[in-house]
Coordinates of C-alpha atoms in Angstrom, one line a residue:
X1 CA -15.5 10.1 -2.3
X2 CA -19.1 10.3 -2.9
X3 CA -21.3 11.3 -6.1
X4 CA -22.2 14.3 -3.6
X5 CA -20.0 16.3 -1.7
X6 CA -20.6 15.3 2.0
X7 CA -23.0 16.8 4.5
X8 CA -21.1 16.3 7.6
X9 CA -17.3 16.1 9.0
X10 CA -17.2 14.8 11.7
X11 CA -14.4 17.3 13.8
X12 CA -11.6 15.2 15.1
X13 CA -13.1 11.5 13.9
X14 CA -11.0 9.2 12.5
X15 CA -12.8 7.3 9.9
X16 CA -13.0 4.1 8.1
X17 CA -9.8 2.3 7.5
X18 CA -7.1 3.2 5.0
X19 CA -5.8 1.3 2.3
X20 CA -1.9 0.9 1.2
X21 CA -0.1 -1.1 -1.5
X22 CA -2.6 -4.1 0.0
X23 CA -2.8 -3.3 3.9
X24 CA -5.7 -1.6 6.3
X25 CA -5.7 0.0 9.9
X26 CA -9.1 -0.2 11.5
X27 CA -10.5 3.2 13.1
X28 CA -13.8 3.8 14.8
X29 CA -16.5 2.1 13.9
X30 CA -18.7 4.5 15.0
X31 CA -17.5 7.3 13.3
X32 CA -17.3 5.7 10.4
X33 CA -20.8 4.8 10.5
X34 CA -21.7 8.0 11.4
X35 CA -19.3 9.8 8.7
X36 CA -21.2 6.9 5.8
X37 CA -24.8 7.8 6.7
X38 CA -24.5 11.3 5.5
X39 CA -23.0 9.7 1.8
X40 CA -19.1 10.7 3.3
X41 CA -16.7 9.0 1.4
X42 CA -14.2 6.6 3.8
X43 CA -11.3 7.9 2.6
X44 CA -11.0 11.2 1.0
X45 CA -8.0 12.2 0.3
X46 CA -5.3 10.6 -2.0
X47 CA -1.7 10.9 -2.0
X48 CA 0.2 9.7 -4.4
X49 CA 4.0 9.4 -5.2
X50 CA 5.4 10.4 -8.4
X51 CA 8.0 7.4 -8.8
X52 CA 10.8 9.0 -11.1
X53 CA 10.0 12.8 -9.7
X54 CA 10.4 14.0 -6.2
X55 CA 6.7 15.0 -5.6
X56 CA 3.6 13.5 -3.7
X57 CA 0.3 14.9 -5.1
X58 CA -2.6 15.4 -2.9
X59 CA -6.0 14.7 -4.6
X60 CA -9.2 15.5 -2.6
X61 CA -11.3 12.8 -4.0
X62 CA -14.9 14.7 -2.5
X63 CA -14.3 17.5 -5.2
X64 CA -12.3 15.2 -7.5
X65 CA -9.0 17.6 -7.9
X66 CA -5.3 18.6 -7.2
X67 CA -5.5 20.5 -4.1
X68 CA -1.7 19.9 -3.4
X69 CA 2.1 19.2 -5.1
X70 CA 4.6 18.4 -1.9
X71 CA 8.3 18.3 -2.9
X72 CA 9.8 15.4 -0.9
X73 CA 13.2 13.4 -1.8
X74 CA 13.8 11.7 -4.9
X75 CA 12.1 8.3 -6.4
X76 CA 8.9 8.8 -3.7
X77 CA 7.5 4.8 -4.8
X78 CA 5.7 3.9 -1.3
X79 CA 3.3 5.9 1.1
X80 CA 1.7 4.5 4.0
X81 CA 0.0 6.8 7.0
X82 CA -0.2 6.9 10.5
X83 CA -3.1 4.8 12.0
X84 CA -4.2 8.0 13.2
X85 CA -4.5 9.3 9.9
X86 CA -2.3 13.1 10.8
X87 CA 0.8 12.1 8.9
X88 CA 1.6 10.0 5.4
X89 CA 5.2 8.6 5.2
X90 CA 6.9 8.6 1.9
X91 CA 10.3 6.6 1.6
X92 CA 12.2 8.2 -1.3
X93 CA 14.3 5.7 -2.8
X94 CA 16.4 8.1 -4.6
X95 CA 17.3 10.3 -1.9
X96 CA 18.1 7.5 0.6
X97 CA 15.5 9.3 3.0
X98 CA 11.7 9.2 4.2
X99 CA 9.8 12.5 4.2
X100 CA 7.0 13.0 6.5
X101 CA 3.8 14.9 5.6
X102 CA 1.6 16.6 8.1
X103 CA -1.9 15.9 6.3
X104 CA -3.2 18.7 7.9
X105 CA -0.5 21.7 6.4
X106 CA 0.3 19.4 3.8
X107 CA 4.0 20.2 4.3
X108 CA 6.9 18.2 5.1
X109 CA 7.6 18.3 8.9
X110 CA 10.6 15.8 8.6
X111 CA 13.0 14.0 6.3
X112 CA 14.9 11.2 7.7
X113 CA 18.1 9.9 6.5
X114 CA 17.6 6.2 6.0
X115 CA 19.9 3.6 4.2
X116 CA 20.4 2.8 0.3
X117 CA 17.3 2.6 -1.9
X118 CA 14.4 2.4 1.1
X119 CA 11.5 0.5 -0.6
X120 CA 8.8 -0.8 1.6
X121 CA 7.0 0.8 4.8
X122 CA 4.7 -0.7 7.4
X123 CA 4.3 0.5 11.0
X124 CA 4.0 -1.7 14.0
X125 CA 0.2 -2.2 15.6
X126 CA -0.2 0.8 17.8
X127 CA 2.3 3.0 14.6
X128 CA 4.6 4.1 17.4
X129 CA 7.4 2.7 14.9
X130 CA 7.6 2.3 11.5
X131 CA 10.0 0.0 9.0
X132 CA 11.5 0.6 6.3
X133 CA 13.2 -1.6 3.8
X134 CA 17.0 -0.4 2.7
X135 CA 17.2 -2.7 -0.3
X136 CA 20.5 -2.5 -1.5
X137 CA 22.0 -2.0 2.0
X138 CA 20.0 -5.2 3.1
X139 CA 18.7 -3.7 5.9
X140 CA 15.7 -2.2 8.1
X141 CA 15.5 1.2 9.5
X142 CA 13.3 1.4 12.3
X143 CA 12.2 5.0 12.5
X144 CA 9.8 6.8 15.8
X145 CA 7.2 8.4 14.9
X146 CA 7.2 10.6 17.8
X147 CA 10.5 11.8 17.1
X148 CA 10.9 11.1 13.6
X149 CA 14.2 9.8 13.7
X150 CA 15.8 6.4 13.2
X151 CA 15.8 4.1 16.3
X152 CA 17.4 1.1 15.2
X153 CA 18.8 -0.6 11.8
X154 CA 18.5 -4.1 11.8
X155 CA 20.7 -6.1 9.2
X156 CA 19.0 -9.1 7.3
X157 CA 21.0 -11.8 5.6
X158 CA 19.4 -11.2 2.3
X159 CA 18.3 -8.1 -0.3
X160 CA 15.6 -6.5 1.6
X161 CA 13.2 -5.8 -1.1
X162 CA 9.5 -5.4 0.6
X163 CA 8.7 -5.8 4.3
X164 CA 4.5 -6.4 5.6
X165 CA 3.2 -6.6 9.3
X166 CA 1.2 -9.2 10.9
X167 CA -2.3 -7.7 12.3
X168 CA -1.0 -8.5 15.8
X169 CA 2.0 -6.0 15.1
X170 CA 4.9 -8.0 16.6
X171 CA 6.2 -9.9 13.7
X172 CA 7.9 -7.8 10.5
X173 CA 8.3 -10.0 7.4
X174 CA 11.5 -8.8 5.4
X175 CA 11.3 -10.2 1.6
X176 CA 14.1 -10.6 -0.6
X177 CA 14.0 -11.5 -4.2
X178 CA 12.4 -12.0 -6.7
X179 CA 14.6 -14.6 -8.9
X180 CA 17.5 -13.6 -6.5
X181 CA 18.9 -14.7 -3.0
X182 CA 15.0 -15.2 -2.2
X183 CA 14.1 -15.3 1.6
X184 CA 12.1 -14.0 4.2
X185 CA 13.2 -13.2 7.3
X186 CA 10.9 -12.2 10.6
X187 CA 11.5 -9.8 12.7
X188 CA 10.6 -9.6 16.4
X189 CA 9.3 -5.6 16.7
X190 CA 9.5 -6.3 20.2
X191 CA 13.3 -6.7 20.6
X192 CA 14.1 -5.6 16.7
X193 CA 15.6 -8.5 15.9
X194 CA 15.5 -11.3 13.5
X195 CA 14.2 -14.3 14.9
X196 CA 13.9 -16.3 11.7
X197 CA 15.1 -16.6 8.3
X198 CA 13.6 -18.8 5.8
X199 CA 15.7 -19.0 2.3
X200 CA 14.4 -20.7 -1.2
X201 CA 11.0 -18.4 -1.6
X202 CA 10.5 -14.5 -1.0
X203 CA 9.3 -11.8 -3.6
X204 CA 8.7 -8.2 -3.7
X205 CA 5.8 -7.0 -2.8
X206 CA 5.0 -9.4 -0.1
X207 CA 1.3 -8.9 1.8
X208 CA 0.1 -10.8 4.8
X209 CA -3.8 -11.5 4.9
X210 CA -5.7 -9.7 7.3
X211 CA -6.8 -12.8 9.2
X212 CA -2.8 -13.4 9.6
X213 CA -2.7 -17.0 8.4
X214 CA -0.8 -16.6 5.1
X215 CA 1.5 -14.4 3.2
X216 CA 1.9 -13.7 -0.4
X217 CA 4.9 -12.8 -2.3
X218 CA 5.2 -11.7 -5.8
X219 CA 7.5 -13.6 -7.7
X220 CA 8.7 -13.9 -11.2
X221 CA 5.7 -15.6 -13.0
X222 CA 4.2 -16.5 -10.4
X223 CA 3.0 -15.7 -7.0
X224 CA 4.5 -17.8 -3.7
X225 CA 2.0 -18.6 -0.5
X226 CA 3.8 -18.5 2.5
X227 CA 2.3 -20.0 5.7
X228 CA 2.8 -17.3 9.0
X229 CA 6.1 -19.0 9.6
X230 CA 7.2 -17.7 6.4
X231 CA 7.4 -21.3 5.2
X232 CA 6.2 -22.3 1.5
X233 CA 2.2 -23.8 0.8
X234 CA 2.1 -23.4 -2.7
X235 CA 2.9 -21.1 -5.7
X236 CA -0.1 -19.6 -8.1
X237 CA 1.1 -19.4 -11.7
X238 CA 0.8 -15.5 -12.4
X239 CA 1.1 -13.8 -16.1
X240 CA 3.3 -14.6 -19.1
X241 CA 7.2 -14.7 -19.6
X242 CA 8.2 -11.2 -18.6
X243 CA 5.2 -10.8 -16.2
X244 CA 6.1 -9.6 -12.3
X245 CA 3.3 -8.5 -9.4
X246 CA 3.4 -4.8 -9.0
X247 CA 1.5 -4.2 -6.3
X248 CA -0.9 -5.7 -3.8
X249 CA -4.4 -4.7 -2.1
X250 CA -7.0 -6.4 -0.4
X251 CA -10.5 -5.9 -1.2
X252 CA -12.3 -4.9 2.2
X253 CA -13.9 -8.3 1.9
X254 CA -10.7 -9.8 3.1
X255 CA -11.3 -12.6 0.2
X256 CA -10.3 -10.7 -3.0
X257 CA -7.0 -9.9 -3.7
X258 CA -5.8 -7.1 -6.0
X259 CA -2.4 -7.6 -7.8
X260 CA -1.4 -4.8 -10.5
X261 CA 1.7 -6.0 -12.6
X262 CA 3.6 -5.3 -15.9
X263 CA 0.8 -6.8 -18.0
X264 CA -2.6 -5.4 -16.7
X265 CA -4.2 -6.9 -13.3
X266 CA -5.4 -9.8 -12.1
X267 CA -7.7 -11.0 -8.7
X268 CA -6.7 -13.5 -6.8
X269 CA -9.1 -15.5 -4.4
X270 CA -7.2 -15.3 -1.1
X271 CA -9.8 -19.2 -0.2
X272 CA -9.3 -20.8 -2.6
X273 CA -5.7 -19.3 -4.4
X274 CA -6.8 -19.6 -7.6
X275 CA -7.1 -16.4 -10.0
X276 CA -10.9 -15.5 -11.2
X277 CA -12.3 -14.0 -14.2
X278 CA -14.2 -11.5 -12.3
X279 CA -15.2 -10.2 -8.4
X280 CA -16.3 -6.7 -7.0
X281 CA -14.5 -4.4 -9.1
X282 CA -13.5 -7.1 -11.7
X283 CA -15.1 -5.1 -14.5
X284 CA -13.5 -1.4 -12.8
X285 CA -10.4 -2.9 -13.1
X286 CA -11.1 -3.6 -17.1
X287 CA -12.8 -0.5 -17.8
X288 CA -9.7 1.2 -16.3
X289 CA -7.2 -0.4 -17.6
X290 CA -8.7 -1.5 -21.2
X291 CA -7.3 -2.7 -23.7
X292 CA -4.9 -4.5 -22.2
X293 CA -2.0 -5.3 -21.1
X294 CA -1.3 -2.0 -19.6
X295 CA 1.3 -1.7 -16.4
X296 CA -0.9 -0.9 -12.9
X297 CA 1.6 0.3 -10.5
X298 CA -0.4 0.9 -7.7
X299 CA -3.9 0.2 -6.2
X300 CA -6.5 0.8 -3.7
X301 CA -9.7 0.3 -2.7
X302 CA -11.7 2.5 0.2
X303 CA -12.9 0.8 3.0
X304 CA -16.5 1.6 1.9
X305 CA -16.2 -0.8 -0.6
X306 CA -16.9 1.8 -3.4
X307 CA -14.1 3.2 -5.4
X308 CA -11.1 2.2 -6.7
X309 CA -8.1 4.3 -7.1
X310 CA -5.5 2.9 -9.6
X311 CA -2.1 4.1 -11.4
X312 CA -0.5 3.3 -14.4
X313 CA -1.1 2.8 -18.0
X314 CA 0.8 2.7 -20.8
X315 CA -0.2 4.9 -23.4
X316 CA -2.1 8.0 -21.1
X317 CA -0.3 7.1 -18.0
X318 CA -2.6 8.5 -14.9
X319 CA -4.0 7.9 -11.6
X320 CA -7.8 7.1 -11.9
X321 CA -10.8 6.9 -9.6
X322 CA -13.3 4.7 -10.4
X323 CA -16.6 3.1 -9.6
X324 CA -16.2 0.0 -7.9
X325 CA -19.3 -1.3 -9.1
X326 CA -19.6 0.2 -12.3
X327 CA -16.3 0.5 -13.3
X328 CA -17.2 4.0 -14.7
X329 CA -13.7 6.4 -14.2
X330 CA -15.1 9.3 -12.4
X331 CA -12.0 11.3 -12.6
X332 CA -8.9 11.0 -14.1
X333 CA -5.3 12.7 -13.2
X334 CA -2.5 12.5 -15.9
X335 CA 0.8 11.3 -13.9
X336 CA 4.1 9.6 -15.2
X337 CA 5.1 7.0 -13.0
X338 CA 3.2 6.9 -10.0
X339 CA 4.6 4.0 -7.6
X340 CA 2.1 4.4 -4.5
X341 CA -0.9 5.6 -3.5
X342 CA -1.9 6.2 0.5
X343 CA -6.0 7.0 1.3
X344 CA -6.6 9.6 4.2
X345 CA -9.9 10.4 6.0
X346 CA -8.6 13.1 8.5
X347 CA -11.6 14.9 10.1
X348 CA -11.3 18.8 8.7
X349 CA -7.4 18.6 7.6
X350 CA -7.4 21.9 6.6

């Protein structure tokens, strides 16, 4: 989204990257370039899931307003889209099924039946597959994106709360927790099959950094740093009695991490692990979310490094976009319980 509505589309580019409950695909660089000299916004289109409906509204972000309302299954509370930017993925905890949009009808094309409660998506490297938490069932569904049906359920000896993808694509972390039967086990997306289990630490969400060296998993209070073997560093004290991570998101930095919880937000430095008062969008996130504590159950940032799309709120719940700098809201979209948010830049979806 830009202040002005862009000059140029570029006709079947894929642009920038696209953010999701903490993760990011990279796309052309050229294109992007070429899509941000003429003021084009990274990602332009928003879809978020309406967590106790059974809707995912589309927001064009360019002309700041509701251009769509897609009925999918029940409980919609995590989106994620293809790395080619056609599709977005919904898992409908509800309805024990994942719907998939075609961003260019904005219809669903597909709903697959999955296991009990699916929670968590994230696609292998090349998103030829994607996996899908089943958290009461303990278990992953591994779903084709080609043929949009299920290709494999892998069992896990633990609640399957949250699952996150290395950048190389072949190891699957599978969270359990938080406070109970904590573990992480990894998954080989090569073979589909867990190669590890470590017990004693997990949480839900769970986010691996971008350079792949370390994990983070929200826990109860606080939030545990796992090493890529899924084994424990350290723990960073996080909120008050009561307080649990909501949601994850890196800023496109890499260093700054975003976490929304019960009680407002807070930025971690992803160096360092220690919280800090303030960072790029430090003072967006107050201005959206003031006074606190107010509940942020979702986040993102575009890859431009310029807005910053948020849910939640207490009082006037809504999904906001904001100025990443400024922190001034430039629009603002009432909306009970939204649970995820997915970023599209699909050259002329329409």
């Amino acid at each position: 989204m830009a202040r002005s509505a862009p000059q140029l589309i570029v006709r079947g580019a894929i642009l920038g990257l696209i953010a999701v409950l903490g993760g990011s695909l990279v796309a052309s660089a050229e294109t992007a370039s070429a899509a941000l000299s003429t003021g084009a916004s990274a990602e332009y289109l928003a879809y978020v899931g309406t967590g106790d409906g059974d809707s995912v509204t589309v927001i064009d972000t360019r002309v700041k307003k509701i251009i769509a309302t897609i009925k999918v299954g029940a409980k919609p509370r995590n989106l994620v889209a293809t790395p080619d930017q056609r599709r977005v993925y919904t898992a409908n905890a509800g309805a024990r099924s994942v719907s998939a949009i075609d961003v260019r009808t904005n219809r669903v094309i597909a709903t697959i039946p999955v296991g009990n409660t699916p929670g968590c998506l994230a696609y292998n490297r090349r998103g030829h597959h994607l996996y899908v938490t089943n958290t009461r069932d303990a278990s992953v569904s591994v779903i084709s994106t080609r043929t949009n049906q299920v290709i494999a359920t892998i069992a896990v000896p633990h609640t399957a709360s949250c699952v996150a993808m290395h950048p190389h694509g072949i190891t699957a972390y599978v969270s359990g927790g938080p406070r109970t039967a904590e573990a992480v086990s990894l998954i080989d997306t090569r073979t589909d099959k867990v190669r590890a289990t470590v017990t004693g630490v997990g949480g839900d969400p769970i986010v691996v950094h971008p350079n792949g060296r370390k994990l983070y998993a929200g826990d109860y209070l606080k939030i545990n740093v796992l090493d890529a073997d899924a084994h424990f560093l350290h723990s960073v004290r996080y909120g008050t009695t009561g307080e649990h991570a909501n949601t994850f998101t890196f800023a496109p930095d890499h260093r700054h991490l975003y976490i929304g919880g019960l009680r407002g937000y807070r930025v971690l430095d992803t160096v360092t692990d220690t919280f800090i008062d303030s960072a790029a969008g430090g003072d967006a996130m107050t201005t959206a979310f003031s006074p606190p504590p107010n509940p942020v159950t979702c986040l993102a940032i575009s890859s431009n490094n310029k807005y910053l799309f948020t849910c939640g709120g207490r009082v006037r719940p809504a999904i906001k976009i904001i100025d990443f700098k400024t922190g001034t809201v430039l629009a603002s979209f009432p909306m009970d319980e939204a649970w995820g948010v997915a970023l599209v830049t699909a050259a002329d979806p329409f």
